Coordinates of C-alpha atoms and ligand atoms in Angstrom, one line a residue:
M1 CA 12.2 -37.2 -40.8
T2 CA 13.3 -39.9 -43.3
P3 CA 11.7 -39.7 -46.8
A4 CA 9.6 -42.7 -46.0
E5 CA 8.1 -40.9 -43.0
E6 CA 7.5 -37.6 -44.9
P7 CA 3.8 -36.8 -45.4
P8 CA 2.6 -36.9 -49.0
F9 CA 2.8 -33.6 -50.9
L10 CA -0.5 -31.7 -50.8
P11 CA -0.7 -29.6 -53.9
W12 CA -2.3 -26.1 -53.8
N13 CA -4.8 -27.3 -56.4
R14 CA -5.6 -30.5 -58.2
P15 CA -8.5 -31.2 -60.7
L16 CA -11.1 -33.9 -59.9
I17 CA -11.8 -36.0 -63.0
G18 CA -14.1 -38.9 -62.9
D19 CA -15.5 -41.6 -65.2
E20 CA -18.0 -39.1 -66.6
E21 CA -15.3 -37.0 -68.2
I22 CA -13.5 -40.0 -69.6
A23 CA -16.8 -41.3 -71.1
E24 CA -17.5 -38.0 -72.8
V25 CA -14.0 -37.8 -74.2
T26 CA -14.1 -41.4 -75.4
D27 CA -17.5 -40.6 -77.1
T28 CA -15.9 -37.6 -78.9
L29 CA -12.8 -39.5 -80.0
R30 CA -15.0 -42.3 -81.4
S31 CA -17.3 -39.8 -83.1
G32 CA -14.8 -38.7 -85.7
W33 CA -15.5 -35.0 -85.0
L34 CA -12.7 -33.6 -82.8
T35 CA -12.8 -29.8 -83.3
H36 CA -15.4 -27.2 -82.4
G37 CA -18.7 -29.0 -83.1
P38 CA -21.6 -30.8 -81.4
K39 CA -19.9 -31.1 -77.9
A40 CA -18.9 -27.4 -77.9
L41 CA -22.4 -26.4 -78.9
Q42 CA -23.8 -28.6 -76.0
F43 CA -21.4 -27.0 -73.6
E44 CA -22.4 -23.5 -74.8
Q45 CA -26.1 -24.3 -74.5
A46 CA -25.6 -25.7 -70.9
V47 CA -23.8 -22.5 -69.8
R48 CA -26.3 -20.2 -71.6
D49 CA -29.3 -22.0 -70.0
D50 CA -27.8 -22.1 -66.6
L51 CA -26.8 -18.4 -66.5
G52 CA -29.9 -17.2 -68.4
V53 CA -27.8 -15.2 -70.8
E54 CA -28.5 -14.5 -74.5
D55 CA -25.4 -16.3 -76.0
A56 CA -22.2 -18.2 -75.2
F57 CA -19.2 -19.1 -77.3
A58 CA -16.8 -21.8 -76.1
V59 CA -13.2 -20.8 -76.7
S60 CA -9.6 -21.9 -76.1
S61 CA -9.1 -20.0 -72.8
C62 CA -10.4 -17.2 -70.7
T63 CA -7.6 -15.0 -72.2
A64 CA -9.0 -15.7 -75.7
A65 CA -12.5 -14.8 -74.4
L66 CA -11.2 -11.5 -72.9
H67 CA -9.4 -10.6 -76.1
L68 CA -12.5 -11.4 -78.2
A69 CA -14.7 -9.4 -75.7
F70 CA -12.5 -6.3 -76.1
L71 CA -12.3 -6.7 -79.9
A72 CA -16.1 -7.2 -80.2
A73 CA -16.6 -4.1 -77.9
G74 CA -14.6 -2.2 -80.5
L75 CA -11.9 -1.0 -78.1
R76 CA -9.1 0.8 -79.8
H77 CA -6.1 3.0 -79.3
G78 CA -6.6 5.8 -76.9
D79 CA -9.6 4.2 -75.0
E80 CA -9.3 3.8 -71.3
V81 CA -10.7 0.8 -69.4
I82 CA -11.0 0.7 -65.7
T83 CA -10.0 -2.5 -64.0
P84 CA -8.4 -3.8 -60.7
A85 CA -4.7 -4.3 -60.4
L86 CA -5.3 -7.2 -58.0
T87 CA -5.9 -9.7 -60.8
F88 CA -4.1 -11.9 -63.3
C89 CA -2.4 -10.2 -66.2
A90 CA -4.8 -11.8 -68.8
A91 CA -7.3 -8.9 -69.0
P92 CA -4.7 -6.1 -69.0
N93 CA -2.6 -7.9 -71.6
A94 CA -5.6 -8.4 -73.9
L95 CA -6.6 -4.7 -73.4
L96 CA -3.1 -3.6 -74.5
Q97 CA -3.4 -5.8 -77.6
T98 CA -6.4 -3.7 -78.7
G99 CA -4.5 -0.4 -78.1
A100 CA -6.7 0.5 -75.1
R101 CA -5.1 1.4 -71.8
P102 CA -5.9 -0.2 -68.5
V103 CA -6.6 2.2 -65.7
F104 CA -6.0 0.4 -62.4
V105 CA -8.2 1.2 -59.4
D106 CA -8.3 -0.2 -55.9
V107 CA -10.3 -3.0 -54.4
D108 CA -12.5 -3.0 -51.3
P109 CA -10.9 -4.1 -48.1
L110 CA -13.5 -6.8 -47.2
T111 CA -13.9 -8.8 -50.5
F112 CA -10.8 -7.6 -52.4
T113 CA -13.1 -7.0 -55.4
I114 CA -13.0 -3.8 -57.4
D115 CA -14.4 -0.8 -55.5
P116 CA -17.3 0.9 -57.2
G117 CA -16.4 4.3 -55.7
A118 CA -12.8 4.0 -56.9
A119 CA -14.0 3.0 -60.4
E120 CA -16.4 6.0 -60.6
A121 CA -13.7 8.4 -59.5
A122 CA -11.4 7.1 -62.4
I123 CA -13.9 7.7 -65.2
T124 CA -12.7 10.3 -67.8
L125 CA -14.0 11.3 -71.2
R126 CA -11.8 8.5 -72.7
T127 CA -13.3 5.7 -70.5
R128 CA -15.1 3.1 -72.6
A129 CA -15.5 0.1 -70.3
I130 CA -15.2 -1.3 -66.8
V131 CA -13.7 -4.8 -66.4
V132 CA -14.6 -6.2 -63.0
M133 CA -13.1 -9.4 -61.5
H134 CA -14.8 -11.6 -58.9
Y135 CA -11.7 -12.1 -56.7
A136 CA -11.5 -15.6 -55.2
G137 CA -15.0 -16.4 -56.4
H138 CA -16.7 -13.6 -54.4
P139 CA -18.8 -11.5 -56.8
C140 CA -18.1 -7.8 -56.8
D141 CA -21.0 -5.4 -56.2
L142 CA -22.7 -6.2 -59.5
A143 CA -25.7 -4.0 -58.9
A144 CA -23.5 -1.0 -58.3
F145 CA -21.4 -1.7 -61.3
R146 CA -24.4 -2.3 -63.6
A147 CA -25.9 1.0 -62.4
L148 CA -22.6 2.9 -62.9
A149 CA -22.0 1.5 -66.4
D150 CA -25.6 2.4 -67.4
A151 CA -25.5 5.9 -65.9
R152 CA -22.2 6.7 -67.7
G153 CA -22.8 4.9 -71.0
L154 CA -19.9 2.4 -70.4
L155 CA -19.7 -1.3 -71.2
L156 CA -19.5 -3.7 -68.2
I157 CA -17.4 -6.8 -68.7
E158 CA -17.1 -9.4 -66.0
D159 CA -13.9 -11.5 -65.8
A160 CA -15.7 -14.3 -64.0
A161 CA -12.7 -16.7 -64.2
H162 CA -13.0 -17.4 -60.5
A163 CA -16.8 -17.2 -60.1
L164 CA -18.7 -19.8 -62.2
Y165 CA -21.4 -20.6 -59.5
A166 CA -21.5 -17.5 -57.4
T167 CA -24.3 -15.0 -56.9
R168 CA -24.7 -11.5 -55.4
D169 CA -28.1 -10.1 -54.5
G170 CA -29.8 -13.0 -56.5
R171 CA -27.8 -12.4 -59.7
R172 CA -25.4 -14.9 -61.0
A173 CA -21.8 -13.7 -61.6
G174 CA -21.3 -13.7 -65.4
S175 CA -24.9 -12.8 -66.2
V176 CA -24.9 -9.1 -65.4
G177 CA -22.2 -7.7 -67.6
D178 CA -22.7 -6.9 -71.3
L179 CA -20.1 -9.6 -71.7
A180 CA -18.4 -12.0 -69.3
T181 CA -15.7 -14.6 -69.4
H182 CA -15.1 -18.0 -67.7
S183 CA -11.8 -19.9 -67.4
Y184 CA -11.7 -23.7 -67.4
Y185 CA -7.9 -23.7 -66.9
A186 CA -6.4 -26.7 -65.1
N187 CA -6.5 -25.1 -61.6
K188 CA -10.0 -23.5 -61.9
V189 CA -13.3 -24.3 -60.3
I190 CA -14.0 -26.7 -63.1
T191 CA -11.6 -27.6 -65.8
S192 CA -11.3 -28.7 -69.4
G193 CA -7.5 -28.5 -69.2
E194 CA -7.4 -25.3 -71.1
G195 CA -10.6 -23.5 -72.1
G196 CA -12.9 -20.6 -71.6
M197 CA -16.4 -19.2 -72.4
L198 CA -17.5 -15.8 -73.7
I199 CA -21.0 -15.0 -72.5
G200 CA -23.3 -12.1 -72.9
R201 CA -25.5 -10.0 -75.2
A202 CA -26.3 -11.7 -78.5
A203 CA -25.0 -9.0 -80.9
L204 CA -21.6 -8.8 -79.1
V205 CA -21.1 -12.6 -78.8
R206 CA -22.1 -13.0 -82.5
R207 CA -19.4 -10.5 -83.4
A208 CA -16.9 -12.3 -81.1
R209 CA -17.8 -15.7 -82.7
L210 CA -17.0 -14.3 -86.2
L211 CA -13.7 -12.8 -84.9
G212 CA -12.8 -16.1 -83.1
R213 CA -13.0 -18.3 -86.2
H214 CA -10.8 -16.4 -88.6
G215 CA -13.5 -13.9 -89.5
I216 CA -15.3 -16.7 -91.5
D217 CA -19.0 -16.4 -91.8
S218 CA -19.9 -20.0 -90.8
S219 CA -18.3 -22.7 -88.6
V220 CA -16.7 -25.8 -90.1
W221 CA -19.4 -27.9 -88.3
Q222 CA -22.1 -25.8 -90.1
R223 CA -20.5 -26.3 -93.5
H224 CA -19.8 -30.0 -92.9
G225 CA -22.2 -32.2 -94.8
T226 CA -24.2 -29.4 -96.4
R227 CA -21.6 -27.1 -97.9
S228 CA -18.1 -27.6 -99.0
T229 CA -15.7 -26.8 -96.2
A230 CA -13.9 -24.6 -98.7
D231 CA -17.0 -22.5 -99.3
Y232 CA -16.7 -19.5 -97.0
E233 CA -16.3 -15.8 -96.9
V234 CA -14.0 -13.7 -94.7
T235 CA -15.5 -10.4 -93.6
V236 CA -13.2 -9.3 -90.8
P237 CA -9.5 -10.1 -89.8
G238 CA -10.2 -12.8 -87.3
L239 CA -8.2 -15.1 -85.1
K240 CA -8.5 -18.8 -84.2
Y241 CA -9.9 -19.1 -80.7
V242 CA -12.5 -21.9 -80.8
M243 CA -12.7 -24.7 -78.2
P244 CA -12.2 -28.2 -79.7
D245 CA -14.8 -30.9 -79.0
I246 CA -12.2 -33.0 -77.1
T247 CA -11.9 -30.2 -74.6
A248 CA -15.6 -29.4 -74.6
A249 CA -16.3 -33.0 -73.7
V250 CA -14.3 -32.7 -70.5
G251 CA -15.8 -29.2 -69.8
L252 CA -19.4 -30.4 -70.3
A253 CA -19.0 -33.3 -67.8
Q254 CA -17.3 -30.9 -65.3
W255 CA -20.1 -28.3 -65.8
R256 CA -22.7 -30.8 -64.6
K257 CA -20.6 -31.2 -61.4
L258 CA -20.3 -27.4 -60.8
P259 CA -23.0 -27.2 -58.0
A260 CA -21.6 -30.2 -56.2
F261 CA -18.0 -29.0 -56.5
T262 CA -18.9 -25.5 -55.2
A263 CA -20.8 -27.1 -52.3
R264 CA -17.7 -29.1 -51.4
R265 CA -15.5 -25.9 -51.7
A266 CA -17.9 -24.1 -49.4
Q267 CA -17.7 -26.9 -46.8
I268 CA -13.9 -26.8 -46.8
A269 CA -14.0 -23.0 -46.5
A270 CA -16.4 -23.3 -43.5
A271 CA -14.1 -25.9 -41.9
Y272 CA -11.1 -23.5 -42.3
T273 CA -13.0 -20.5 -41.0
G274 CA -14.1 -22.3 -37.9
A275 CA -10.8 -23.9 -37.2
L276 CA -8.6 -20.8 -37.9
A277 CA -10.6 -18.2 -36.0
G278 CA -8.7 -16.9 -33.1
L279 CA -5.2 -17.3 -34.5
P280 CA -3.7 -13.9 -33.8
G281 CA -3.0 -11.8 -36.9
L282 CA -4.8 -14.3 -39.2
A283 CA -7.9 -12.9 -41.0
T284 CA -10.2 -15.3 -42.8
P285 CA -12.3 -14.4 -45.9
T286 CA -15.5 -12.3 -45.5
V287 CA -18.6 -13.1 -47.4
Q288 CA -20.9 -10.1 -47.8
P289 CA -24.6 -10.4 -46.9
G290 CA -26.5 -11.4 -50.1
A291 CA -23.5 -13.1 -51.7
R292 CA -22.7 -16.8 -52.4
S293 CA -19.0 -17.2 -53.1
G294 CA -17.8 -19.7 -55.6
W295 CA -14.8 -20.3 -53.3
F296 CA -12.2 -20.6 -56.0
L297 CA -9.7 -19.5 -53.4
Y298 CA -9.5 -19.7 -49.7
S299 CA -7.6 -16.5 -48.9
I300 CA -6.0 -15.8 -45.5
F301 CA -4.4 -12.5 -44.7
I302 CA -1.5 -12.4 -42.3
D303 CA -0.8 -9.2 -40.4
P304 CA 3.0 -9.3 -39.6
A305 CA 2.5 -7.0 -36.6
A306 CA 0.1 -9.4 -34.9
A307 CA 1.0 -12.8 -36.2
P308 CA 4.2 -14.7 -35.0
L309 CA 5.4 -15.0 -38.6
T310 CA 5.1 -13.1 -41.9
R311 CA 3.0 -14.4 -44.8
D312 CA 6.1 -15.7 -46.6
Q313 CA 7.4 -17.4 -43.5
V314 CA 4.1 -19.1 -43.0
A315 CA 4.2 -20.3 -46.6
E316 CA 7.7 -21.7 -46.0
Q317 CA 6.7 -23.5 -42.9
L318 CA 3.7 -25.1 -44.7
A319 CA 6.0 -26.0 -47.6
A320 CA 8.4 -27.7 -45.1
R321 CA 5.4 -29.8 -44.1
Q322 CA 4.7 -30.7 -47.8
I323 CA 1.7 -28.4 -48.0
A324 CA 1.7 -26.1 -51.0
T325 CA 0.1 -22.6 -51.0
S326 CA -0.1 -19.8 -53.6
R327 CA -0.4 -16.0 -53.7
H328 CA -3.2 -14.1 -55.5
F329 CA -1.8 -12.0 -57.0
T330 CA 1.4 -10.2 -57.7
P331 CA -0.6 -7.0 -58.6
V332 CA -0.5 -6.2 -62.3
H333 CA 1.1 -2.8 -61.7
H334 CA 4.1 -4.5 -60.0
L335 CA 4.9 -6.3 -63.2
D336 CA 7.5 -4.7 -65.4
L337 CA 5.2 -4.0 -68.4
Y338 CA 2.7 -2.2 -66.2
R339 CA 4.9 -0.1 -63.9
E340 CA 4.2 3.0 -65.9
H341 CA 0.4 2.4 -65.6
A342 CA 0.6 2.7 -61.8
N343 CA -0.7 6.3 -61.7
R344 CA -2.7 6.3 -58.4
P345 CA -2.1 4.8 -54.9
L346 CA -3.7 1.4 -54.4
P347 CA -3.4 0.9 -50.7
V348 CA -5.8 -2.1 -50.3
T349 CA -4.2 -3.8 -53.3
E350 CA -0.7 -3.3 -51.7
L351 CA -1.9 -4.7 -48.4
A352 CA -3.3 -7.8 -50.1
A353 CA -0.1 -8.2 -52.1
A354 CA 1.9 -8.3 -48.8
R355 CA -0.4 -10.4 -46.7
Q356 CA -2.5 -12.7 -48.8
L357 CA -2.0 -16.5 -48.9
S358 CA -4.2 -19.0 -50.7
L359 CA -4.6 -22.3 -48.8
P360 CA -5.5 -25.6 -50.6
C361 CA -9.3 -25.6 -51.2
Y362 CA -10.7 -28.0 -53.8
P363 CA -13.1 -30.9 -54.1
A364 CA -10.3 -33.5 -54.6
M365 CA -9.2 -32.8 -51.0
T366 CA -10.2 -35.3 -48.3
P367 CA -11.4 -34.3 -44.9
A368 CA -8.0 -35.5 -43.6
D369 CA -6.2 -33.1 -46.0
V370 CA -8.2 -30.2 -44.6
D371 CA -7.3 -31.3 -41.0
R372 CA -3.7 -31.5 -42.0
V373 CA -3.6 -27.9 -43.2
V374 CA -5.4 -26.7 -40.0
T375 CA -3.1 -28.7 -37.7
A376 CA 0.0 -27.4 -39.6
L377 CA -1.2 -23.7 -39.2
H378 CA -1.9 -24.2 -35.5
E379 CA 1.6 -25.7 -35.1
V380 CA 3.2 -22.8 -37.0
W381 CA 1.4 -20.3 -34.8
K382 CA 2.6 -22.1 -31.6
G383 CA 6.2 -21.8 -33.0
Ligands
PLP401 C1 -8.9 -13.6 -63.0 C2 -8.3 -14.4 -64.1 N1 -8.7 -14.0 -65.4 C3 -8.2 -14.7 -66.4 C4 -7.4 -15.8 -66.3 C5 -6.8 -16.5 -67.5 O1 -7.5 -17.7 -67.7 P1 -7.0 -18.7 -68.8 O2 -5.8 -19.4 -68.3 O3 -8.2 -19.6 -69.0 O4 -6.7 -17.9 -70.0 C6 -7.0 -16.2 -65.0 C7 -6.1 -17.3 -64.8 O5 -5.6 -17.6 -63.9 C8 -7.5 -15.4 -63.9 O6 -7.2 -15.8 -62.6

């Protein structure tokens, strides 16, 4: 194929930004107020109202939200926190920053979300919290985790980076934990470039807000106009994690599109599931009864014993056709820093690590893009 005949590159993910985001940012740039202020407060209120939670704090990333969650929860050296290894390193890294130790448990083989039975079996006298993660946008068994946390006196923290508009048994992901976090990173369900939200119980979010703005007792926006910006008190050794208004402007416009974006993701997922059923050795994602997935990822699982190619060979064949894919995730206990934390077998996690492949699935895709991925996979299976 000559370069002129090559199909265009189809990225694994691409944000969908419209005139609404540009108008909100322009408004902010013209307003004279660029840092955490009125737009961030509007964004916080939109998330709070939508999820029906007590409070929300807009921050610079989901990682920042997780770090603040763990600090506000009072985690410290010697504490154990139960969490899946099939996740991104952000939560385990932030846990280590507090001195607490992540205890990795396995995921369930249908949704690849943390298994409540495995979590319960890992509880010790040192356990302080459970951090769940809604893998690919499918909520974990929130009712089971809420009941477990309550019965054992533990904090429940939801890393809802993948699940902004997902529900399970009528409860919205992000609204069940004592605290929960969102990511608005560039490849997420909605994006503000970088950004995150800490959501949850009022007292904990209030503490996190203090910790996330240097430990200062008021925001610059609150002091602006009424008090001198130099008139403040520091009560705890805080960090600087606030979301600036330029970022919040993008996030706010994207948040309004969340239902429509999720509907489009679900459509793409349904098209894939219909078109890929029957390819030997290829398993499509399962949605549990009572669950609405946010479809951050469309994960396929390739069984090398039944499929004509391995997962990595399929990824190479798609790349040769200019179609990008990704893997979610290299399990955290395979990463150098965490090898010593791998203290129990995680068979389902290992299976996902070997077989999982994320196909392009995002609202900026056209129906022709989706057909292209399907056709390419059928070609690859035919050899
Ligand atoms: C499950 C999960 N949690 C947290 C993060 C970190 O998000 P951020 O980049 O907003 O800090 C990611 C990012 O990919 C993620 O996948």
